PDB file of C-alpha atoms and ligand atoms in Angstrom:
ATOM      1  CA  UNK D 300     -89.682  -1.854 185.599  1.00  0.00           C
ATOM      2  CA  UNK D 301     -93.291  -0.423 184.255  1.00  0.00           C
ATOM      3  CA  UNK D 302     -91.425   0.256 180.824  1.00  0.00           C
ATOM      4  CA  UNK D 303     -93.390  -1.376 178.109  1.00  0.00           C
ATOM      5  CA  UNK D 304     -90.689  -0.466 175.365  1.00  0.00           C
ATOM      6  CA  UNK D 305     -90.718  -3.053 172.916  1.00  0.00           C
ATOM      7  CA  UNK D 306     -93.645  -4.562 173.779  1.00  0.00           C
ATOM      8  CA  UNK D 307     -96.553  -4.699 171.530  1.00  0.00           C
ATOM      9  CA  UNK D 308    -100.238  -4.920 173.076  1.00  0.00           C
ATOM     10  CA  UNK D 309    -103.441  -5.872 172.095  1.00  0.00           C
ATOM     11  CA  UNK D 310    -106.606  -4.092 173.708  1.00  0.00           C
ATOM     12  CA  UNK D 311    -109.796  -5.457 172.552  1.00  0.00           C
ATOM     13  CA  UNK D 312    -112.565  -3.133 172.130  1.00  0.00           C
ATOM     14  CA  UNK D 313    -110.946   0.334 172.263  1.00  0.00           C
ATOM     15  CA  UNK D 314    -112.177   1.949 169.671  1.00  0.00           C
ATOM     16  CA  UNK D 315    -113.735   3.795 172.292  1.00  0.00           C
ATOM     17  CA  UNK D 316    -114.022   4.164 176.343  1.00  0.00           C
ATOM     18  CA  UNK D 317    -111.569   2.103 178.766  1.00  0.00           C
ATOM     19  CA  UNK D 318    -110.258   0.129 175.888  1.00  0.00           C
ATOM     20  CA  UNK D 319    -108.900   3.420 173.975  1.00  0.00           C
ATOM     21  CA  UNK D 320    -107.973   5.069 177.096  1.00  0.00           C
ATOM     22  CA  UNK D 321    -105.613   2.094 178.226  1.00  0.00           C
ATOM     23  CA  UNK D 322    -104.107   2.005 174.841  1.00  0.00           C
ATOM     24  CA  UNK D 323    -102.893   5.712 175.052  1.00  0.00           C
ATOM     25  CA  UNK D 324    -101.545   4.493 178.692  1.00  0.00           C
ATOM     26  CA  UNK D 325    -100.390   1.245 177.692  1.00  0.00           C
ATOM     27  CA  UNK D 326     -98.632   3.497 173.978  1.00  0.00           C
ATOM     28  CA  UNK D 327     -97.489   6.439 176.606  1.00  0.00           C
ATOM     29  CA  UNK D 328     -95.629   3.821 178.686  1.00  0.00           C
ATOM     30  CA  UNK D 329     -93.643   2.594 175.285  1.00  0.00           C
ATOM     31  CA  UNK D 330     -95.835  -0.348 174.179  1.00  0.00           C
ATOM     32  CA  UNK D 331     -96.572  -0.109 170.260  1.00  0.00           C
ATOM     33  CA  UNK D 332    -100.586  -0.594 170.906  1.00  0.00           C
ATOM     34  CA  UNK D 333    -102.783  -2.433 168.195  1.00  0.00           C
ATOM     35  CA  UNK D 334    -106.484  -1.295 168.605  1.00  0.00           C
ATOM     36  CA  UNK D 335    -109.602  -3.271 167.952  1.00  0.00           C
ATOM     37  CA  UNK D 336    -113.341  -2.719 167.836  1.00  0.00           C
ATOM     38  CA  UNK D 337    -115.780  -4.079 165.533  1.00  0.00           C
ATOM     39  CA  UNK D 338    -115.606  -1.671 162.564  1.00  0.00           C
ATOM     40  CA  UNK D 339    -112.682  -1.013 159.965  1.00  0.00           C
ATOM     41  CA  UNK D 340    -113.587   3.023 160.586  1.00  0.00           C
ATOM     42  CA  UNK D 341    -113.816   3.022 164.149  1.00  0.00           C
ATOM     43  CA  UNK D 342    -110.364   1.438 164.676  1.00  0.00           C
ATOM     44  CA  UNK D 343    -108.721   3.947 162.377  1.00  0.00           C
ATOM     45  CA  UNK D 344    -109.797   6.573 163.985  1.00  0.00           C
ATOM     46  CA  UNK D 345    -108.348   5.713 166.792  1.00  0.00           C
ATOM     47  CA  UNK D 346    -105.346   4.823 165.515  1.00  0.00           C
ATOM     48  CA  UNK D 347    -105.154   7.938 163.923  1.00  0.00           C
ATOM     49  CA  UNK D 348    -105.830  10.023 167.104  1.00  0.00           C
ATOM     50  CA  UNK D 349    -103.334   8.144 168.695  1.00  0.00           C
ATOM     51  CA  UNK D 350    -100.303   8.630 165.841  1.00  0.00           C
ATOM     52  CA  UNK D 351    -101.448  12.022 165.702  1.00  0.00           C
ATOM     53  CA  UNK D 352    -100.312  12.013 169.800  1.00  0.00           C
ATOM     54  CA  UNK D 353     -96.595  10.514 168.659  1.00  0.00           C
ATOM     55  CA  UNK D 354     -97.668   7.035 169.795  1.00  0.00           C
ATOM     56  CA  UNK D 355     -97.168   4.051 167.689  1.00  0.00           C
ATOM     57  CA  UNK D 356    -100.388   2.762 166.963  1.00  0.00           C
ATOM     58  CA  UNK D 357    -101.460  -0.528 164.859  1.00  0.00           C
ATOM     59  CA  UNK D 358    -105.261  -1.379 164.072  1.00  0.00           C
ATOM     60  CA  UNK D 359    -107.358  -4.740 163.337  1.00  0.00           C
ATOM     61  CA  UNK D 360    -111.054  -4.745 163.409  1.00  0.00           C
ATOM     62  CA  UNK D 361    -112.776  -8.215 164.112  1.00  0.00           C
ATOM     63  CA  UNK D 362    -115.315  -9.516 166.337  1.00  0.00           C
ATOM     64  CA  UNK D 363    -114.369 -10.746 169.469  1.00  0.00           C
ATOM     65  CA  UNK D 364    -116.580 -13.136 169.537  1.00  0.00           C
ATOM     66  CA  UNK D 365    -116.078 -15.038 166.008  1.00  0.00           C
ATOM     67  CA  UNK D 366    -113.261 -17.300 166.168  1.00  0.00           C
ATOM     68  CA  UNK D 367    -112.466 -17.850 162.490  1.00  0.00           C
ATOM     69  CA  UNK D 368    -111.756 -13.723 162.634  1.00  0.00           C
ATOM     70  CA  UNK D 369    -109.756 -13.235 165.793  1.00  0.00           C
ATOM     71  CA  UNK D 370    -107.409 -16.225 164.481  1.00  0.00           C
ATOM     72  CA  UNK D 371    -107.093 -14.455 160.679  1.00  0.00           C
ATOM     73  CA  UNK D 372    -106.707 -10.784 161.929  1.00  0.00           C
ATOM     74  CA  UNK D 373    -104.407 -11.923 164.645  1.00  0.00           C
ATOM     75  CA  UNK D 374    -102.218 -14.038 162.085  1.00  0.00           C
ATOM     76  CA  UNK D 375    -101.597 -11.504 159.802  1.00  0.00           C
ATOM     77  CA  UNK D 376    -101.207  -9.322 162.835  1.00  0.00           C
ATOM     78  CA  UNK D 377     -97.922 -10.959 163.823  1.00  0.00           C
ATOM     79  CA  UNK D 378     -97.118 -11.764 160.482  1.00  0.00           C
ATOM     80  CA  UNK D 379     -96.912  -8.273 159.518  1.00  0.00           C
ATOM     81  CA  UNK D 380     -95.995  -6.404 162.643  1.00  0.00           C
ATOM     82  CA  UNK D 381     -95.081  -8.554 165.294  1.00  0.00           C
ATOM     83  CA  UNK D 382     -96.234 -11.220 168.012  1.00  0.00           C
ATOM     84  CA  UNK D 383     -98.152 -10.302 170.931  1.00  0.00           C
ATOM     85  CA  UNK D 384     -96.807  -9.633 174.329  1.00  0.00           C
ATOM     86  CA  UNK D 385     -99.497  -8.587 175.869  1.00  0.00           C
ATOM     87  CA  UNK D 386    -103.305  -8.901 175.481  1.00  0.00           C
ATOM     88  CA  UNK D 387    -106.125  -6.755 177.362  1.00  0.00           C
ATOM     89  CA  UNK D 388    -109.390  -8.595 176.999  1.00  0.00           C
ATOM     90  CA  UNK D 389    -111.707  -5.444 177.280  1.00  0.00           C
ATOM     91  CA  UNK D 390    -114.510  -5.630 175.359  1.00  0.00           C
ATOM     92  CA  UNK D 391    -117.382  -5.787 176.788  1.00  0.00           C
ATOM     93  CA  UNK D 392    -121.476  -5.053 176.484  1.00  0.00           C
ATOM     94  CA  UNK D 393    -124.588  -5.112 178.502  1.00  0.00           C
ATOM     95  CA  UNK D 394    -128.166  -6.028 178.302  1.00  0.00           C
ATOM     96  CA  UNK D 395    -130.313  -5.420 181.011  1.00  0.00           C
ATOM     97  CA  UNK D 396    -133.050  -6.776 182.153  1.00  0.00           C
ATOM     98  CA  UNK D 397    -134.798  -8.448 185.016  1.00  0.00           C
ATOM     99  CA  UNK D 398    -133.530 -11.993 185.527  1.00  0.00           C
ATOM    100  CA  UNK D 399    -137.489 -13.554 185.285  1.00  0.00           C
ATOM    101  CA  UNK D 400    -137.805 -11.695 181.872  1.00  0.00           C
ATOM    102  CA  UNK D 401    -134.420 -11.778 180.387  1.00  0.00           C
ATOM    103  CA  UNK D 402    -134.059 -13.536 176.859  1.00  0.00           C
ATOM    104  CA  UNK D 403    -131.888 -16.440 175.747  1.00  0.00           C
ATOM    105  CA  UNK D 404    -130.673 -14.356 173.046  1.00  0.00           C
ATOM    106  CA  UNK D 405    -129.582 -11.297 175.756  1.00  0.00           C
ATOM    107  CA  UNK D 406    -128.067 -14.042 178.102  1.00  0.00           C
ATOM    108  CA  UNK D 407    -125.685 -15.562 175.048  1.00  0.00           C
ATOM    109  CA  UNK D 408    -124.750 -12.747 173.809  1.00  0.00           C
ATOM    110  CA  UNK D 409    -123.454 -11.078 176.884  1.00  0.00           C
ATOM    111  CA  UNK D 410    -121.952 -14.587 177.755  1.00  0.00           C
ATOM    112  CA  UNK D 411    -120.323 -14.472 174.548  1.00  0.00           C
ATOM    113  CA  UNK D 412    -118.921 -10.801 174.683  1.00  0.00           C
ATOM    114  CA  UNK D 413    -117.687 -10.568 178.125  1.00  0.00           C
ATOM    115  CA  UNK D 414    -116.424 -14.856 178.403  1.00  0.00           C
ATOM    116  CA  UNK D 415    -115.961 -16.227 175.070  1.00  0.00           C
ATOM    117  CA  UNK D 416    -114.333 -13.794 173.661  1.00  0.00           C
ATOM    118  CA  UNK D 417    -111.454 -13.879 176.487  1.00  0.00           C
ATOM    119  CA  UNK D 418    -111.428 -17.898 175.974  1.00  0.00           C
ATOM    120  CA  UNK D 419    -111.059 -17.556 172.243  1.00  0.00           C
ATOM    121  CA  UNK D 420    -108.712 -14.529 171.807  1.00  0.00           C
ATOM    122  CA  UNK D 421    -106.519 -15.208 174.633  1.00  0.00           C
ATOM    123  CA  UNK D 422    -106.507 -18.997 173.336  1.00  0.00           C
ATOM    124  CA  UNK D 423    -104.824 -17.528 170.275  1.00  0.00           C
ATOM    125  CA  UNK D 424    -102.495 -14.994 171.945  1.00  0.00           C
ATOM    126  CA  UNK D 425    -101.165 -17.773 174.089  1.00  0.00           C
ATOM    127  CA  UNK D 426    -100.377 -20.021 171.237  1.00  0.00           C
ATOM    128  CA  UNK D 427     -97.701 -17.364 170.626  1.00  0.00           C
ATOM    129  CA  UNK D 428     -96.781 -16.511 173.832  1.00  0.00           C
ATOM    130  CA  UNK D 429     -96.031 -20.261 174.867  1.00  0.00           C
ATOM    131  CA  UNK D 430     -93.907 -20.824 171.857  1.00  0.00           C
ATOM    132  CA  UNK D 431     -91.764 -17.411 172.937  1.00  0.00           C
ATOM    133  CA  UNK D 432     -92.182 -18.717 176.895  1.00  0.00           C
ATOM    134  CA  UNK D 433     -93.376 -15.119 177.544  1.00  0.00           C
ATOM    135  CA  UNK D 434     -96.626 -13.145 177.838  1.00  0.00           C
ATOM    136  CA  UNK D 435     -99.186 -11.178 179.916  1.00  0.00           C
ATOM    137  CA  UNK D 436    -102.869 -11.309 179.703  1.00  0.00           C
ATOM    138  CA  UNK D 437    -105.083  -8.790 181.616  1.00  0.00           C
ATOM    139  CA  UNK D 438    -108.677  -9.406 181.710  1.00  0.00           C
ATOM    140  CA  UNK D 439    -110.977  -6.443 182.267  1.00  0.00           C
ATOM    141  CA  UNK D 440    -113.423  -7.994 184.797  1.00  0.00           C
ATOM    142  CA  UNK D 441    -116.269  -5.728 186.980  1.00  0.00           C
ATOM    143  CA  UNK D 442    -117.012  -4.986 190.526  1.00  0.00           C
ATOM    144  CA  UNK D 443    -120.118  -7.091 189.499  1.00  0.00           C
ATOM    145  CA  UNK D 444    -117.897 -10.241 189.291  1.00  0.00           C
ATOM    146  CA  UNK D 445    -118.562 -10.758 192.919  1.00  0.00           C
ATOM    147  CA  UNK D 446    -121.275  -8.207 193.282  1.00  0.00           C
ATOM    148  CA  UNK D 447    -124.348  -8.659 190.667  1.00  0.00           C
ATOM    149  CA  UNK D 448    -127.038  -5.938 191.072  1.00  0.00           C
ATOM    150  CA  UNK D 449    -130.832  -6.746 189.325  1.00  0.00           C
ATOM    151  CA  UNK D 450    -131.079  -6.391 185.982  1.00  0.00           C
ATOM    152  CA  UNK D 451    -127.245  -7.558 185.087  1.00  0.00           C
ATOM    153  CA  UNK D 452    -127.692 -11.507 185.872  1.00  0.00           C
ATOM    154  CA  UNK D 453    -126.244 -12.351 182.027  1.00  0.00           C
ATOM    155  CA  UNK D 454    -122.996  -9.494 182.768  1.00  0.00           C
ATOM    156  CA  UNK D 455    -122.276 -11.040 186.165  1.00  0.00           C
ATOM    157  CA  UNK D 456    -122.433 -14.319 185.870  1.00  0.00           C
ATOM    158  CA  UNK D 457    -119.832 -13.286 182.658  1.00  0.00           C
ATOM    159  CA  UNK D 458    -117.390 -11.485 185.050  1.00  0.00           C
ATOM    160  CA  UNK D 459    -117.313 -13.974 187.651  1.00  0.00           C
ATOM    161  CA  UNK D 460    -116.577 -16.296 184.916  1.00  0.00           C
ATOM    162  CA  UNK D 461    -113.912 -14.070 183.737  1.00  0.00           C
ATOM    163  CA  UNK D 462    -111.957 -14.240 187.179  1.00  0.00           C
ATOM    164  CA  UNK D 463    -112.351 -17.943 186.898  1.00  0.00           C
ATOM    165  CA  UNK D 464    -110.967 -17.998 183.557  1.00  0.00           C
ATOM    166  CA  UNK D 465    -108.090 -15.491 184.784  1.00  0.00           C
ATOM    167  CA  UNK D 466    -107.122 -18.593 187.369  1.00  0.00           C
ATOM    168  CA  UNK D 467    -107.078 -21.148 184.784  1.00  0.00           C
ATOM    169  CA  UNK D 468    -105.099 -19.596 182.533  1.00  0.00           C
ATOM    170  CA  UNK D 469    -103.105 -18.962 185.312  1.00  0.00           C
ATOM    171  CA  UNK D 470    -102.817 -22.924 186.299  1.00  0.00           C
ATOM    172  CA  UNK D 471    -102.183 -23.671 182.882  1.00  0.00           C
ATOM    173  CA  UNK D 472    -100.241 -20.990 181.077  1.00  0.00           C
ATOM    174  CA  UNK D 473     -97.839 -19.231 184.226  1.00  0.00           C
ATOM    175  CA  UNK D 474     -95.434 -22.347 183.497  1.00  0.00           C
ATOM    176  CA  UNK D 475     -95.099 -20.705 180.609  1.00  0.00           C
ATOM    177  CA  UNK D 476     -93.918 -17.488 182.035  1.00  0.00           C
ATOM    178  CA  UNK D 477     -97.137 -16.015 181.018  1.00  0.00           C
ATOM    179  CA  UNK D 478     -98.610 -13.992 183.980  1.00  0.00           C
ATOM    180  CA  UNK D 479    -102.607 -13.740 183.475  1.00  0.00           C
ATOM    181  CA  UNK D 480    -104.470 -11.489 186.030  1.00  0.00           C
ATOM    182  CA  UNK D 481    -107.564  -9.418 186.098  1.00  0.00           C
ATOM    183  CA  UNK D 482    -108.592  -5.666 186.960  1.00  0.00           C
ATOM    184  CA  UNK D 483    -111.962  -5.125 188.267  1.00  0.00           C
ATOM    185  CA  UNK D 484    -113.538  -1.585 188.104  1.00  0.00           C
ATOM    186  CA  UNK D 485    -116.103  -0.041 190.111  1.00  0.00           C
ATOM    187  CA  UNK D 486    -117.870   2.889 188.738  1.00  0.00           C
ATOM    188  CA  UNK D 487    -116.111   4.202 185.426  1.00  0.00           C
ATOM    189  CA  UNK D 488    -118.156   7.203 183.241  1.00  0.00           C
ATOM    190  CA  UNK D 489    -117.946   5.752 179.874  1.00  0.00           C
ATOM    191  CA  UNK D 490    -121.016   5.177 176.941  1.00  0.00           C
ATOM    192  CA  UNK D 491    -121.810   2.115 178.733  1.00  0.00           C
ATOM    193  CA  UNK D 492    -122.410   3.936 181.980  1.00  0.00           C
ATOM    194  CA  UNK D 493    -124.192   6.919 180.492  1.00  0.00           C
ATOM    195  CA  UNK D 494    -127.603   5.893 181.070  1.00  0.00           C
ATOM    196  CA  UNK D 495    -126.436   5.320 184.976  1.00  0.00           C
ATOM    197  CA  UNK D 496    -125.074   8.675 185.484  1.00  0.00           C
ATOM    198  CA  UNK D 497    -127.591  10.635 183.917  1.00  0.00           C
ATOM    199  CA  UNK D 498    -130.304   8.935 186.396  1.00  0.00           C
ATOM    200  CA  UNK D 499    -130.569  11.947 189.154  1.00  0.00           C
ATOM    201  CA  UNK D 500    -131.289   8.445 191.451  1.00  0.00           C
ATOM    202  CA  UNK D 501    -129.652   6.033 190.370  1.00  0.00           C
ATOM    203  CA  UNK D 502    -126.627   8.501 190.334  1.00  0.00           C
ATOM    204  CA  UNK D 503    -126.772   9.296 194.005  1.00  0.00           C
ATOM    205  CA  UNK D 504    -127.132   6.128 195.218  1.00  0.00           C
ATOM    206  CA  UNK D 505    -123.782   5.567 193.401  1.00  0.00           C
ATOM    207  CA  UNK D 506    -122.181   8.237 194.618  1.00  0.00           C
ATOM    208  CA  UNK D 507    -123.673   7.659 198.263  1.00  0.00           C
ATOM    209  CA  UNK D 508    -122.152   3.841 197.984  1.00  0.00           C
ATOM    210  CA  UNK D 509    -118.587   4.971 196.529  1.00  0.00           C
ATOM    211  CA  UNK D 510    -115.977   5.898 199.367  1.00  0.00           C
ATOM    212  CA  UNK D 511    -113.965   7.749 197.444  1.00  0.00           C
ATOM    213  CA  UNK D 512    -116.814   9.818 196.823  1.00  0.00           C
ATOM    214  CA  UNK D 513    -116.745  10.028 192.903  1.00  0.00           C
ATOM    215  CA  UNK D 514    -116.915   8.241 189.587  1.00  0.00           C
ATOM    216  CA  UNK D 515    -114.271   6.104 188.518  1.00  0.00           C
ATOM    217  CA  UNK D 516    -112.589   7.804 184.765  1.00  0.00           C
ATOM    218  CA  UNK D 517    -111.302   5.807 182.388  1.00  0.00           C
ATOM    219  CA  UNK D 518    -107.427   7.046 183.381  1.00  0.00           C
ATOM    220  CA  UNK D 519    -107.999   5.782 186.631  1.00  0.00           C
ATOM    221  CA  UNK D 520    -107.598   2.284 185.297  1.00  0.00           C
ATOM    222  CA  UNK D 521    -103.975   2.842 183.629  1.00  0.00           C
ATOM    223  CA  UNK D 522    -101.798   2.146 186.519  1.00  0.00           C
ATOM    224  CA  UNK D 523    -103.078  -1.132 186.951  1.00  0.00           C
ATOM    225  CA  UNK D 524    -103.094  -1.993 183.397  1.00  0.00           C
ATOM    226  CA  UNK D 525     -99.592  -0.823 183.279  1.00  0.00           C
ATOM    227  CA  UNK D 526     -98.434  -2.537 185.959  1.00  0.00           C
ATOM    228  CA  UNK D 527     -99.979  -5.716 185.103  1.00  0.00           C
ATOM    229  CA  UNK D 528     -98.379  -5.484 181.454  1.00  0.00           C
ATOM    230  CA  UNK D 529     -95.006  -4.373 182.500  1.00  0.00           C
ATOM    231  CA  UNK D 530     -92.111  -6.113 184.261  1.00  0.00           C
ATOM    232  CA  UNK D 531     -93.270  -5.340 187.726  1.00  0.00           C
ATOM    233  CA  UNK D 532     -95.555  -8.227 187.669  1.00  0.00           C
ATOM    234  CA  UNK D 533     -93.758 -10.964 187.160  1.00  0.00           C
ATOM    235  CA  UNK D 534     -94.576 -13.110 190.002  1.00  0.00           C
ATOM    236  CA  UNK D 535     -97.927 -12.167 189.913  1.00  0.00           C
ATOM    237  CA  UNK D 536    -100.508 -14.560 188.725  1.00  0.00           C
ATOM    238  CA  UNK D 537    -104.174 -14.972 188.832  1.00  0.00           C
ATOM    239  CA  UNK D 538    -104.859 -11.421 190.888  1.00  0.00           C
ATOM    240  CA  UNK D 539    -107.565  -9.274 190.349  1.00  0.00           C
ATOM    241  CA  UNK D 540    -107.108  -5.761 191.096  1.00  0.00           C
ATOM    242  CA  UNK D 541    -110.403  -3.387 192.272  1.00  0.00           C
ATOM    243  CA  UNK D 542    -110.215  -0.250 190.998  1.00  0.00           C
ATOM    244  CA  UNK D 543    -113.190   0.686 192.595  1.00  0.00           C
ATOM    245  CA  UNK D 544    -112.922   3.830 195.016  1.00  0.00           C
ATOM    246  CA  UNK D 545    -113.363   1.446 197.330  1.00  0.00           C
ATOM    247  CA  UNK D 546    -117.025   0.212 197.090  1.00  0.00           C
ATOM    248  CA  UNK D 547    -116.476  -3.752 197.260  1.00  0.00           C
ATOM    249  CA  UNK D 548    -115.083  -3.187 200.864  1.00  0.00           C
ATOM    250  CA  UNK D 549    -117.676  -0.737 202.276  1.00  0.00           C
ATOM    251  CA  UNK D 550    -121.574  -1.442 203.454  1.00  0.00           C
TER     252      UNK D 550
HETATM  253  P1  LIG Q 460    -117.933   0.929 176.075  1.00  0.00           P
HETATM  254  O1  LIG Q 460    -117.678   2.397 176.173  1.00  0.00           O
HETATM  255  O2  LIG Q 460    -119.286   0.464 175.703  1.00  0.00           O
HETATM  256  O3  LIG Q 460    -116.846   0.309 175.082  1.00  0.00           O
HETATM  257  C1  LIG Q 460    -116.844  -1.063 174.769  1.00  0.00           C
HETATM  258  C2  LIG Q 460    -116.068  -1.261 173.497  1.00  0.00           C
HETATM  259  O4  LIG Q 460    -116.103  -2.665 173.144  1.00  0.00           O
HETATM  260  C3  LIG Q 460    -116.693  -0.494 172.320  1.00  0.00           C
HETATM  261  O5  LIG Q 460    -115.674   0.115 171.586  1.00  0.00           O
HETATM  262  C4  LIG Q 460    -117.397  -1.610 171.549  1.00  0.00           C
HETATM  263  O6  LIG Q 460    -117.540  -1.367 170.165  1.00  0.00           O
HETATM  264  C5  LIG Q 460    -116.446  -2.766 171.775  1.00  0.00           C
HETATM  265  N1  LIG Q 460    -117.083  -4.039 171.465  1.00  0.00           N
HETATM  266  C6  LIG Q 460    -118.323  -4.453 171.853  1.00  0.00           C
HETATM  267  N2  LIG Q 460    -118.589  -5.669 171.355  1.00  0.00           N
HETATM  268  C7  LIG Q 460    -117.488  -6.036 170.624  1.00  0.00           C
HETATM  269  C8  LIG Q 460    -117.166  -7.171 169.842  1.00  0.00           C
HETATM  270  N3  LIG Q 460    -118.027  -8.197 169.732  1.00  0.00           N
HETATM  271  N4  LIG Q 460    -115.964  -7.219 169.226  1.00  0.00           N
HETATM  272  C9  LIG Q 460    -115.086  -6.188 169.322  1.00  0.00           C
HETATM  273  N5  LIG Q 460    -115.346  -5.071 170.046  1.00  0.00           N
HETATM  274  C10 LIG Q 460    -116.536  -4.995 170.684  1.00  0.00           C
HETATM  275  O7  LIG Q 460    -117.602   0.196 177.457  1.00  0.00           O
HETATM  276  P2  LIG Q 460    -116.524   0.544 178.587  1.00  0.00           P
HETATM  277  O8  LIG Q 460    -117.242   1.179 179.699  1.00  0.00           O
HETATM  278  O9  LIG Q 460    -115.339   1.200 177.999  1.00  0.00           O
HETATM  279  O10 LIG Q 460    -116.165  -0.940 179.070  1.00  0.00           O
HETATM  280  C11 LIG Q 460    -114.970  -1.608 178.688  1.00  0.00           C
HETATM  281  C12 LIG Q 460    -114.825  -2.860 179.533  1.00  0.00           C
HETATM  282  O11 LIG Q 460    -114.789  -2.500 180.917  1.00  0.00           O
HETATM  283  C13 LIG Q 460    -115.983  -3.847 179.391  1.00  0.00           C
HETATM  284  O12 LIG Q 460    -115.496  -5.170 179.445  1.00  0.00           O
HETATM  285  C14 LIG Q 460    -116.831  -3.552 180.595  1.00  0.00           C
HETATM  286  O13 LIG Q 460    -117.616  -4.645 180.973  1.00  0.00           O
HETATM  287  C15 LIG Q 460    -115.758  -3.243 181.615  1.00  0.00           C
HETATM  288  N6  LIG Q 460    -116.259  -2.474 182.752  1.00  0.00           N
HETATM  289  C16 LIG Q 460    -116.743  -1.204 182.578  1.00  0.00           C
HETATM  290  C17 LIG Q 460    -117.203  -0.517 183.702  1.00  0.00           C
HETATM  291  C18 LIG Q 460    -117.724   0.880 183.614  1.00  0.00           C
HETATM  292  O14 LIG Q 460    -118.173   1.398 184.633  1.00  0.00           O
HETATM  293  N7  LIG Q 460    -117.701   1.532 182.456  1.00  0.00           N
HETATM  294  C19 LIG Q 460    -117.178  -1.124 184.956  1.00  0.00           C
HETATM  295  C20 LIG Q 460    -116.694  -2.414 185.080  1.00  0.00           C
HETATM  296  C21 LIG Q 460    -116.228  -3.070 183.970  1.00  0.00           C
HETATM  297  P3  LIG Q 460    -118.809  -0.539 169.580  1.00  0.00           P
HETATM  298  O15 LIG Q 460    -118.439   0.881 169.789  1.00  0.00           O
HETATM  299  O16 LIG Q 460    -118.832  -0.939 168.145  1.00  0.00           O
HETATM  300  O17 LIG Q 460    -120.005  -0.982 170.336  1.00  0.00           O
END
């Protein structure tokens, strides 16, 4: 049922962090994975680390947010290894600052990272996976899609907009047989997070407000992502799954 054998799967940005660390999952449960980050090196190094592993590994570097790229590297994508059966919209940035001061520039450009990009690459998996009446999309969402914190306005506003997105490509595309759902993490140690964790403050009142009592890792995201790209979901549509340590449910 979780066997991804056969399947190929897209994860945007994992050259590094969550994104890499669910393509090793997604590879380790039998998908062939194609990786994607922003720069020709990046994505062949992680390619490379993850033949290296035995996993069959594929890479394309475009921009996520640039339309005219996703559609050429996906085309010649499929065209030269095979159609998509599953996409993980993962890539993602942040820019804080406080909501009075933040830029318009800082506000687009996480808009366009963490929304667009999930619009316009998941526009142009679909077109495939309608035509083959099969498909699953999992978009990496946050905690912070229902719970913003100061600083992140631009990154929340995103997220929630990616859960809304998640339930209208649900309304629109499960007819389909494509199954679109979302997995929200909590806490996760990645680059992105570094300048949290290292903090002495900021750290413990993160660890004071997690249940479980720890940071999320990267690994702890894989059964979801697995789960929501294998068989086992099929009559699931427009969820989002926490992955938290339980933090959205406590006070
Ligand atoms: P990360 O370590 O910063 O990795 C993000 C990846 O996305 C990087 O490889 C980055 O490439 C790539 N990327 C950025 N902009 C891109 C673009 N325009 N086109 C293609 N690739 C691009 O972040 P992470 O912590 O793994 O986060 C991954 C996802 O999980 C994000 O959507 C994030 O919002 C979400 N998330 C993370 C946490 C957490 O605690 N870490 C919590 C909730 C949600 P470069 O290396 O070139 O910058």
């Amino acid at each position: 049922m979780f066997d991804l054998s056969g399947k190929t799967a897209l994860v945007t940005g994992s050259g590094r962090g969550i994104g890499l660390v669910l393509a090793r999952g997604l590879a380790k449960a039998g998908a062939r994975v194609v990786v994607n980050d922003l720069e020709n090196d990046v994505v062949d190094a992680a390619v490379e680390g993850l033949r290296r592993d035995g996993l069959r590994a594929e890479g394309i570097a475009f921009d996520v947010t640039d339309r005219e790229a996703i559609h050429a590297g996906i085309d010649r994508l499929e065209q030269d290894v095979s159609p998509l059966d599953i996409l993980i919209n993962n890539a993602g940035i942040h820019r804080r600052a406080p909501l009075a001061e933040m830029s318009a520039d800082d506000w687009r450009l996480v808009i366009d990272t963490n929304l667009t990009s999930a619009f316009l690459v998941g526009q142009r998996a679909a077109r495939t996976m309608i035509a083959r009446n099969r498909g699953k999309i999992v978009n990496i969402c946050s905690l912070n899609c229902e719970l913003p914190r100061p600083s992140i306005a631009n990154y929340s506003a995103a997220k929630g907009g990616l859960v809304l997105l998640t339930r209208s490509m649900t309304v629109e595309w499960a007819s389909h047989n494509i199954q679109a759902n979302g997995i929200a993490p909590g806490y996760i140690l990645t680059e992105m997070t570094r300048p949290l964790s290292e903090d002495r403050e900021r750290n413990a009142w993160i660890l004071g407000r997690i249940p479980a009592g720890r940071w999320g890792k990267p690994e702890d995201l894989i059964g979801a992502a697995v789960f929501l790209s294998s068989a086992a979901s099929d009559f699931i549509n427009g969820h989002v799954i926490f992955a938290d340590g339980g933090m959205r449910v406590s006070l």
